[in-house]
Amino acid sequence: MFAELRCLTGCDVHLALTEPTFRCPRCGGLLDVAHDLDALAETSAETWKQRFAERRVGPAPLSSGVWSKREWVAPMVTEDAIVSMDEGHSTLLPAARYGTAIGVPKLSLKLCGNSHTGSFKDLGMTVLVSVVQHGLATGALDRSRFRALACASTGDTSAALAAYGAAAGLPVVVLLPRGKISTAQLVQPIAAGATVLALDTDFDGCMEIIDQLAQAGVICLANSMNALRIEGQKTVVIEICQQLGWRAPDFLVLPSGNLGNGYAMYAGFRMLTSLGLVERMPRLVLAQAANANPLYRAHVAGKQEVEAVAAKPTAASAIQIGNPVSAPRAMRAIAAMDGIVEQASEDELAEAAAAADRTGLYICPHTAVALAVTQKLAAKGTIGSDDEVVVVSTANALKFTEFKVKYHE
């Protein structure tokens, strides 16, 4: 079986996963990872389910939530090249008390913040760093072609890249918007030994510089523009279905900024349905902060392309992104999953966080955006009281103590 990079828009391009590029060499568009579904289908759905379960209690690194699905992710990476910190297998937490209060009794939270660095970004970073490690070990990737793994970040991406880069012994550079991330997020990459540059700009300004450095061949880009990140992040929905007894929920709600994770959810369900492990896809709900809502604006206007906006400050700092690089991917996910895009104001997200916390959940501001949107859709009748809803909680709330303190003050 194989996995390779292909052009998202359909150019006849076939590249190895170890190729240090993130754009189609013909059209300049984004790349996607294509899998040999015919070869994967030779193994029955029941065998895949059994294999995933057995690996969970087996030896590392295949006990990881990501690498237990290695054939669906990056099958050519050898076990000795895998850089894993036992990511994934996060809790699917029933939230019936809070859910009942907002009209969604069958609400659960997928706690992706219960991961090594405290966010879902670990899931994608283990794949990216492992593929680089594999490429270096096999000679498919020349270390002299790039000086470091690098990313622009609003906090969580830099923490994950720095940790996994340190575990692999690879140099890491991160660009952060000065004064726009929490102290807890800032100290994580510093502690892991990354070179941390705080720039007087926002995330979009940092991303523009990283893009230029990557195109110049100076660094290996580790943002979700890189399709390898998507491969790890898609395992979230495989886990959710596994935890639900191999059923898909009715709605999957996701806080959304750079928009790569929305496409990752679709990529996971595309494989689950194609290989017969679940019967259908849920409706995808992408939740944006009203202060950083380019996808929402495009969706309500009926546009097929997302236009950049100047993102305003939001408590949901990780999704304070006005020019999302994975917008074309997100549009595909919305079309395939009968998707909905909704927004939440600063007051709405703050009150959603407080209400959820009072039921014992203790959630980050980004998850609060998703909960506020879930409440809105329930009030409109889009989400019914009998619908099973999973909200993806993207980060550990302990990273956002300042947000909690300000609210209660």
PDB file of C-alpha atoms in Angstrom, residues 92-308:
ATOM      1  CA  LEU A  92     -14.839  11.296  24.973  1.00  0.00           C
ATOM      2  CA  LEU A  93     -16.543  12.920  27.952  1.00  0.00           C
ATOM      3  CA  PRO A  94     -20.350  12.906  28.274  1.00  0.00           C
ATOM      4  CA  ALA A  95     -21.553  16.411  29.134  1.00  0.00           C
ATOM      5  CA  ALA A  96     -25.219  15.678  29.799  1.00  0.00           C
ATOM      6  CA  ARG A  97     -25.737  18.290  32.516  1.00  0.00           C
ATOM      7  CA  TYR A  98     -24.414  21.173  30.441  1.00  0.00           C
ATOM      8  CA  GLY A  99     -25.928  19.723  27.272  1.00  0.00           C
ATOM      9  CA  THR A 100     -29.386  19.451  28.830  1.00  0.00           C
ATOM     10  CA  ALA A 101     -29.176  23.101  29.907  1.00  0.00           C
ATOM     11  CA  ILE A 102     -28.629  24.213  26.296  1.00  0.00           C
ATOM     12  CA  GLY A 103     -31.064  21.749  24.706  1.00  0.00           C
ATOM     13  CA  VAL A 104     -28.522  19.104  23.637  1.00  0.00           C
ATOM     14  CA  PRO A 105     -28.774  16.242  26.158  1.00  0.00           C
ATOM     15  CA  LYS A 106     -26.654  13.892  24.029  1.00  0.00           C
ATOM     16  CA  LEU A 107     -23.595  16.158  24.082  1.00  0.00           C
ATOM     17  CA  SER A 108     -20.034  14.867  24.494  1.00  0.00           C
ATOM     18  CA  LEU A 109     -16.653  16.580  24.438  1.00  0.00           C
ATOM     19  CA  LYS A 110     -13.632  14.987  22.781  1.00  0.00           C
ATOM     20  CA  LEU A 111     -10.872  16.202  25.100  1.00  0.00           C
ATOM     21  CA  CYS A 112      -7.946  16.592  22.709  1.00  0.00           C
ATOM     22  CA  GLY A 113      -6.255  18.849  25.249  1.00  0.00           C
ATOM     23  CA  ASN A 114      -5.467  15.690  27.239  1.00  0.00           C
ATOM     24  CA  SER A 115      -2.341  15.169  25.165  1.00  0.00           C
ATOM     25  CA  HIS A 116       1.378  15.558  25.793  1.00  0.00           C
ATOM     26  CA  THR A 117       1.636  19.300  25.136  1.00  0.00           C
ATOM     27  CA  GLY A 118      -2.010  20.004  25.936  1.00  0.00           C
ATOM     28  CA  SER A 119      -3.623  20.341  22.509  1.00  0.00           C
ATOM     29  CA  PHE A 120      -4.762  18.457  19.420  1.00  0.00           C
ATOM     30  CA  LYS A 121      -1.699  19.739  17.557  1.00  0.00           C
ATOM     31  CA  ASP A 122       0.313  16.779  18.881  1.00  0.00           C
ATOM     32  CA  LEU A 123      -1.671  14.471  16.610  1.00  0.00           C
ATOM     33  CA  GLY A 124      -0.457  16.147  13.438  1.00  0.00           C
ATOM     34  CA  MET A 125       3.025  16.949  14.658  1.00  0.00           C
ATOM     35  CA  THR A 126       3.938  13.344  15.429  1.00  0.00           C
ATOM     36  CA  VAL A 127       3.285  12.500  11.770  1.00  0.00           C
ATOM     37  CA  LEU A 128       5.164  15.461  10.317  1.00  0.00           C
ATOM     38  CA  VAL A 129       8.246  14.989  12.509  1.00  0.00           C
ATOM     39  CA  SER A 130       8.219  11.206  12.007  1.00  0.00           C
ATOM     40  CA  VAL A 131       8.097  11.552   8.221  1.00  0.00           C
ATOM     41  CA  VAL A 132      11.016  13.996   8.369  1.00  0.00           C
ATOM     42  CA  GLN A 133      12.918  11.582  10.617  1.00  0.00           C
ATOM     43  CA  HIS A 134      12.182   8.722   8.218  1.00  0.00           C
ATOM     44  CA  GLY A 135      13.273  10.819   5.245  1.00  0.00           C
ATOM     45  CA  LEU A 136      16.564  11.729   6.909  1.00  0.00           C
ATOM     46  CA  ALA A 137      17.245   8.125   7.916  1.00  0.00           C
ATOM     47  CA  THR A 138      16.588   6.746   4.433  1.00  0.00           C
ATOM     48  CA  GLY A 139      18.324   9.541   2.531  1.00  0.00           C
ATOM     49  CA  ALA A 140      15.075  10.596   0.881  1.00  0.00           C
ATOM     50  CA  LEU A 141      15.459  13.954   2.605  1.00  0.00           C
ATOM     51  CA  ASP A 142      18.702  15.922   2.582  1.00  0.00           C
ATOM     52  CA  ARG A 143      19.303  17.687   5.906  1.00  0.00           C
ATOM     53  CA  SER A 144      21.183  20.437   4.074  1.00  0.00           C
ATOM     54  CA  ARG A 145      17.989  21.405   2.233  1.00  0.00           C
ATOM     55  CA  PHE A 146      16.532  23.041   5.335  1.00  0.00           C
ATOM     56  CA  ARG A 147      17.979  24.601   8.454  1.00  0.00           C
ATOM     57  CA  ALA A 148      15.113  23.877  10.850  1.00  0.00           C
ATOM     58  CA  LEU A 149      11.555  22.767  11.296  1.00  0.00           C
ATOM     59  CA  ALA A 150       9.575  25.980  11.620  1.00  0.00           C
ATOM     60  CA  CYS A 151       6.070  27.290  12.126  1.00  0.00           C
ATOM     61  CA  ALA A 152       4.013  30.373  12.744  1.00  0.00           C
ATOM     62  CA  SER A 153       1.848  29.923  15.790  1.00  0.00           C
ATOM     63  CA  THR A 154      -0.688  31.360  18.173  1.00  0.00           C
ATOM     64  CA  GLY A 155       0.704  29.037  20.835  1.00  0.00           C
ATOM     65  CA  ASP A 156      -0.285  25.387  20.565  1.00  0.00           C
ATOM     66  CA  THR A 157       1.401  24.603  17.232  1.00  0.00           C
ATOM     67  CA  SER A 158       4.713  25.936  18.522  1.00  0.00           C
ATOM     68  CA  ALA A 159       4.444  23.882  21.709  1.00  0.00           C
ATOM     69  CA  ALA A 160       3.816  20.670  19.777  1.00  0.00           C
ATOM     70  CA  LEU A 161       6.510  21.304  17.172  1.00  0.00           C
ATOM     71  CA  ALA A 162       9.090  22.223  19.801  1.00  0.00           C
ATOM     72  CA  ALA A 163       8.365  19.118  21.874  1.00  0.00           C
ATOM     73  CA  TYR A 164       8.424  16.654  18.995  1.00  0.00           C
ATOM     74  CA  GLY A 165      11.412  18.356  17.381  1.00  0.00           C
ATOM     75  CA  ALA A 166      13.289  18.111  20.680  1.00  0.00           C
ATOM     76  CA  ALA A 167      12.382  14.420  21.000  1.00  0.00           C
ATOM     77  CA  ALA A 168      13.793  13.836  17.507  1.00  0.00           C
ATOM     78  CA  GLY A 169      16.877  16.014  18.071  1.00  0.00           C
ATOM     79  CA  LEU A 170      15.883  18.365  15.232  1.00  0.00           C
ATOM     80  CA  PRO A 171      16.251  22.188  15.357  1.00  0.00           C
ATOM     81  CA  VAL A 172      13.010  24.140  15.678  1.00  0.00           C
ATOM     82  CA  VAL A 173      12.184  27.802  15.019  1.00  0.00           C
ATOM     83  CA  VAL A 174       8.812  29.317  15.882  1.00  0.00           C
ATOM     84  CA  LEU A 175       7.374  32.739  15.046  1.00  0.00           C
ATOM     85  CA  LEU A 176       4.804  34.088  17.496  1.00  0.00           C
ATOM     86  CA  PRO A 177       2.794  37.326  17.549  1.00  0.00           C
ATOM     87  CA  ARG A 178       4.203  39.347  20.442  1.00  0.00           C
ATOM     88  CA  GLY A 179       1.839  39.733  23.398  1.00  0.00           C
ATOM     89  CA  LYS A 180      -0.973  37.736  21.803  1.00  0.00           C
ATOM     90  CA  ILE A 181      -0.534  34.317  23.429  1.00  0.00           C
ATOM     91  CA  SER A 182      -0.755  33.135  27.011  1.00  0.00           C
ATOM     92  CA  THR A 183       2.307  32.848  29.239  1.00  0.00           C
ATOM     93  CA  ALA A 184       1.796  29.096  29.478  1.00  0.00           C
ATOM     94  CA  GLN A 185       1.867  28.793  25.696  1.00  0.00           C
ATOM     95  CA  LEU A 186       4.922  31.025  25.354  1.00  0.00           C
ATOM     96  CA  VAL A 187       7.034  29.083  27.826  1.00  0.00           C
ATOM     97  CA  GLN A 188       6.387  25.672  26.240  1.00  0.00           C
ATOM     98  CA  PRO A 189       8.543  26.107  23.089  1.00  0.00           C
ATOM     99  CA  ILE A 190      11.187  28.033  25.064  1.00  0.00           C
ATOM    100  CA  ALA A 191      11.441  25.193  27.578  1.00  0.00           C
ATOM    101  CA  ALA A 192      11.834  22.655  24.763  1.00  0.00           C
ATOM    102  CA  GLY A 193      14.834  24.556  23.380  1.00  0.00           C
ATOM    103  CA  ALA A 194      13.248  26.056  20.273  1.00  0.00           C
ATOM    104  CA  THR A 195      14.395  29.370  18.853  1.00  0.00           C
ATOM    105  CA  VAL A 196      11.399  31.585  19.621  1.00  0.00           C
ATOM    106  CA  LEU A 197      10.907  34.852  17.752  1.00  0.00           C
ATOM    107  CA  ALA A 198       8.141  37.161  18.999  1.00  0.00           C
ATOM    108  CA  LEU A 199       7.181  39.518  16.183  1.00  0.00           C
ATOM    109  CA  ASP A 200       5.254  42.788  16.276  1.00  0.00           C
ATOM    110  CA  THR A 201       2.479  41.450  14.071  1.00  0.00           C
ATOM    111  CA  ASP A 202      -0.425  39.018  14.247  1.00  0.00           C
ATOM    112  CA  PHE A 203      -0.550  35.348  13.282  1.00  0.00           C
ATOM    113  CA  ASP A 204      -1.192  36.174   9.640  1.00  0.00           C
ATOM    114  CA  GLY A 205       1.970  38.309   9.546  1.00  0.00           C
ATOM    115  CA  CYS A 206       3.993  35.468  11.092  1.00  0.00           C
ATOM    116  CA  MET A 207       2.513  33.014   8.582  1.00  0.00           C
ATOM    117  CA  GLU A 208       3.468  35.232   5.664  1.00  0.00           C
ATOM    118  CA  ILE A 209       7.111  35.193   6.747  1.00  0.00           C
ATOM    119  CA  ILE A 210       7.115  31.427   7.343  1.00  0.00           C
ATOM    120  CA  ASP A 211       5.608  30.912   3.889  1.00  0.00           C
ATOM    121  CA  GLN A 212       8.404  32.954   2.302  1.00  0.00           C
ATOM    122  CA  LEU A 213      11.101  31.043   4.202  1.00  0.00           C
ATOM    123  CA  ALA A 214       9.585  27.710   3.188  1.00  0.00           C
ATOM    124  CA  GLN A 215       9.373  28.691  -0.475  1.00  0.00           C
ATOM    125  CA  ALA A 216      13.022  29.771  -0.314  1.00  0.00           C
ATOM    126  CA  GLY A 217      13.922  26.288   0.965  1.00  0.00           C
ATOM    127  CA  VAL A 218      15.345  27.603   4.236  1.00  0.00           C
ATOM    128  CA  ILE A 219      12.985  25.752   6.573  1.00  0.00           C
ATOM    129  CA  CYS A 220      10.654  22.755   6.600  1.00  0.00           C
ATOM    130  CA  LEU A 221       7.195  24.216   7.146  1.00  0.00           C
ATOM    131  CA  ALA A 222       5.233  22.635  10.008  1.00  0.00           C
ATOM    132  CA  ASN A 223       1.950  24.545   9.860  1.00  0.00           C
ATOM    133  CA  SER A 224      -1.243  22.816   8.767  1.00  0.00           C
ATOM    134  CA  MET A 225      -0.583  24.084   5.251  1.00  0.00           C
ATOM    135  CA  ASN A 226       1.641  20.994   5.244  1.00  0.00           C
ATOM    136  CA  ALA A 227      -0.628  18.051   4.385  1.00  0.00           C
ATOM    137  CA  LEU A 228       1.233  15.730   6.762  1.00  0.00           C
ATOM    138  CA  ARG A 229      -0.339  17.512   9.720  1.00  0.00           C
ATOM    139  CA  ILE A 230      -3.811  16.643   8.430  1.00  0.00           C
ATOM    140  CA  GLU A 231      -2.984  12.936   8.463  1.00  0.00           C
ATOM    141  CA  GLY A 232      -2.441  12.800  12.201  1.00  0.00           C
ATOM    142  CA  GLN A 233      -5.314  15.106  13.074  1.00  0.00           C
ATOM    143  CA  LYS A 234      -7.833  12.992  11.165  1.00  0.00           C
ATOM    144  CA  THR A 235      -7.373  10.175  13.695  1.00  0.00           C
ATOM    145  CA  VAL A 236      -9.574  12.187  16.095  1.00  0.00           C
ATOM    146  CA  VAL A 237     -12.706  11.085  14.270  1.00  0.00           C
ATOM    147  CA  ILE A 238     -11.542   7.478  14.066  1.00  0.00           C
ATOM    148  CA  GLU A 239     -11.251   7.527  17.850  1.00  0.00           C
ATOM    149  CA  ILE A 240     -14.638   9.197  18.270  1.00  0.00           C
ATOM    150  CA  CYS A 241     -16.370   6.537  16.193  1.00  0.00           C
ATOM    151  CA  GLN A 242     -14.473   3.812  18.022  1.00  0.00           C
ATOM    152  CA  GLN A 243     -15.607   5.243  21.371  1.00  0.00           C
ATOM    153  CA  LEU A 244     -19.208   5.388  20.129  1.00  0.00           C
ATOM    154  CA  GLY A 245     -19.171   1.704  19.181  1.00  0.00           C
ATOM    155  CA  TRP A 246     -18.256   2.421  15.579  1.00  0.00           C
ATOM    156  CA  ARG A 247     -21.035   4.919  15.015  1.00  0.00           C
ATOM    157  CA  ALA A 248     -20.778   8.473  13.737  1.00  0.00           C
ATOM    158  CA  PRO A 249     -22.443  11.241  15.779  1.00  0.00           C
ATOM    159  CA  ASP A 250     -25.128  13.360  14.153  1.00  0.00           C
ATOM    160  CA  PHE A 251     -23.104  16.588  14.482  1.00  0.00           C
ATOM    161  CA  LEU A 252     -19.384  17.242  14.909  1.00  0.00           C
ATOM    162  CA  VAL A 253     -18.620  20.779  16.133  1.00  0.00           C
ATOM    163  CA  LEU A 254     -15.135  22.208  15.824  1.00  0.00           C
ATOM    164  CA  PRO A 255     -13.545  25.565  16.742  1.00  0.00           C
ATOM    165  CA  SER A 256     -11.941  26.842  13.551  1.00  0.00           C
ATOM    166  CA  GLY A 257      -9.151  29.292  12.763  1.00  0.00           C
ATOM    167  CA  ASN A 258      -6.616  28.239  10.141  1.00  0.00           C
ATOM    168  CA  LEU A 259      -9.166  25.632   8.942  1.00  0.00           C
ATOM    169  CA  GLY A 260      -6.859  22.657   8.462  1.00  0.00           C
ATOM    170  CA  ASN A 261      -8.532  20.696  11.246  1.00  0.00           C
ATOM    171  CA  GLY A 262     -11.951  20.914   9.596  1.00  0.00           C
ATOM    172  CA  TYR A 263     -10.546  19.208   6.530  1.00  0.00           C
ATOM    173  CA  ALA A 264      -8.818  16.652   8.748  1.00  0.00           C
ATOM    174  CA  MET A 265     -12.200  15.636  10.149  1.00  0.00           C
ATOM    175  CA  TYR A 266     -13.495  15.125   6.616  1.00  0.00           C
ATOM    176  CA  ALA A 267     -10.363  13.172   5.615  1.00  0.00           C
ATOM    177  CA  GLY A 268     -10.942  10.820   8.540  1.00  0.00           C
ATOM    178  CA  PHE A 269     -14.606  10.242   7.758  1.00  0.00           C
ATOM    179  CA  ARG A 270     -13.837   9.834   4.069  1.00  0.00           C
ATOM    180  CA  MET A 271     -11.657   6.834   4.925  1.00  0.00           C
ATOM    181  CA  LEU A 272     -14.029   5.471   7.586  1.00  0.00           C
ATOM    182  CA  THR A 273     -16.971   5.407   5.175  1.00  0.00           C
ATOM    183  CA  SER A 274     -14.946   4.251   2.161  1.00  0.00           C
ATOM    184  CA  LEU A 275     -13.550   1.281   4.095  1.00  0.00           C
ATOM    185  CA  GLY A 276     -16.877   0.394   5.712  1.00  0.00           C
ATOM    186  CA  LEU A 277     -16.112   1.066   9.385  1.00  0.00           C
ATOM    187  CA  VAL A 278     -19.033   3.504   9.698  1.00  0.00           C
ATOM    188  CA  GLU A 279     -22.096   3.965   7.538  1.00  0.00           C
ATOM    189  CA  ARG A 280     -22.286   7.749   7.224  1.00  0.00           C
ATOM    190  CA  MET A 281     -20.662  11.075   7.956  1.00  0.00           C
ATOM    191  CA  PRO A 282     -22.012  13.523  10.544  1.00  0.00           C
ATOM    192  CA  ARG A 283     -22.826  17.139   9.736  1.00  0.00           C
ATOM    193  CA  LEU A 284     -19.722  19.230  10.258  1.00  0.00           C
ATOM    194  CA  VAL A 285     -20.067  22.516  12.148  1.00  0.00           C
ATOM    195  CA  LEU A 286     -17.134  24.927  11.941  1.00  0.00           C
ATOM    196  CA  ALA A 287     -17.315  27.491  14.743  1.00  0.00           C
ATOM    197  CA  GLN A 288     -15.534  30.825  14.446  1.00  0.00           C
ATOM    198  CA  ALA A 289     -15.005  33.749  16.800  1.00  0.00           C
ATOM    199  CA  ALA A 290     -16.931  36.750  15.482  1.00  0.00           C
ATOM    200  CA  ASN A 291     -13.740  38.810  15.716  1.00  0.00           C
ATOM    201  CA  ALA A 292     -11.934  36.466  13.317  1.00  0.00           C
ATOM    202  CA  ASN A 293     -14.592  35.081  10.988  1.00  0.00           C
ATOM    203  CA  PRO A 294     -13.518  35.007   7.313  1.00  0.00           C
ATOM    204  CA  LEU A 295     -15.045  31.560   6.725  1.00  0.00           C
ATOM    205  CA  TYR A 296     -18.333  32.578   8.322  1.00  0.00           C
ATOM    206  CA  ARG A 297     -18.533  35.685   6.131  1.00  0.00           C
ATOM    207  CA  ALA A 298     -17.911  33.669   2.985  1.00  0.00           C
ATOM    208  CA  HIS A 299     -20.426  31.000   4.000  1.00  0.00           C
ATOM    209  CA  VAL A 300     -23.326  33.356   4.742  1.00  0.00           C
ATOM    210  CA  ALA A 301     -22.597  35.267   1.536  1.00  0.00           C
ATOM    211  CA  GLY A 302     -22.696  32.051  -0.496  1.00  0.00           C
ATOM    212  CA  LYS A 303     -19.149  32.546  -1.758  1.00  0.00           C
ATOM    213  CA  GLN A 304     -16.913  29.691  -2.844  1.00  0.00           C
ATOM    214  CA  GLU A 305     -13.703  31.436  -1.847  1.00  0.00           C
ATOM    215  CA  VAL A 306     -12.719  32.853   1.536  1.00  0.00           C
ATOM    216  CA  GLU A 307     -11.494  36.436   1.531  1.00  0.00           C
ATOM    217  CA  ALA A 308      -8.964  37.534   4.132  1.00  0.00           C
TER     218      ALA A 308
END
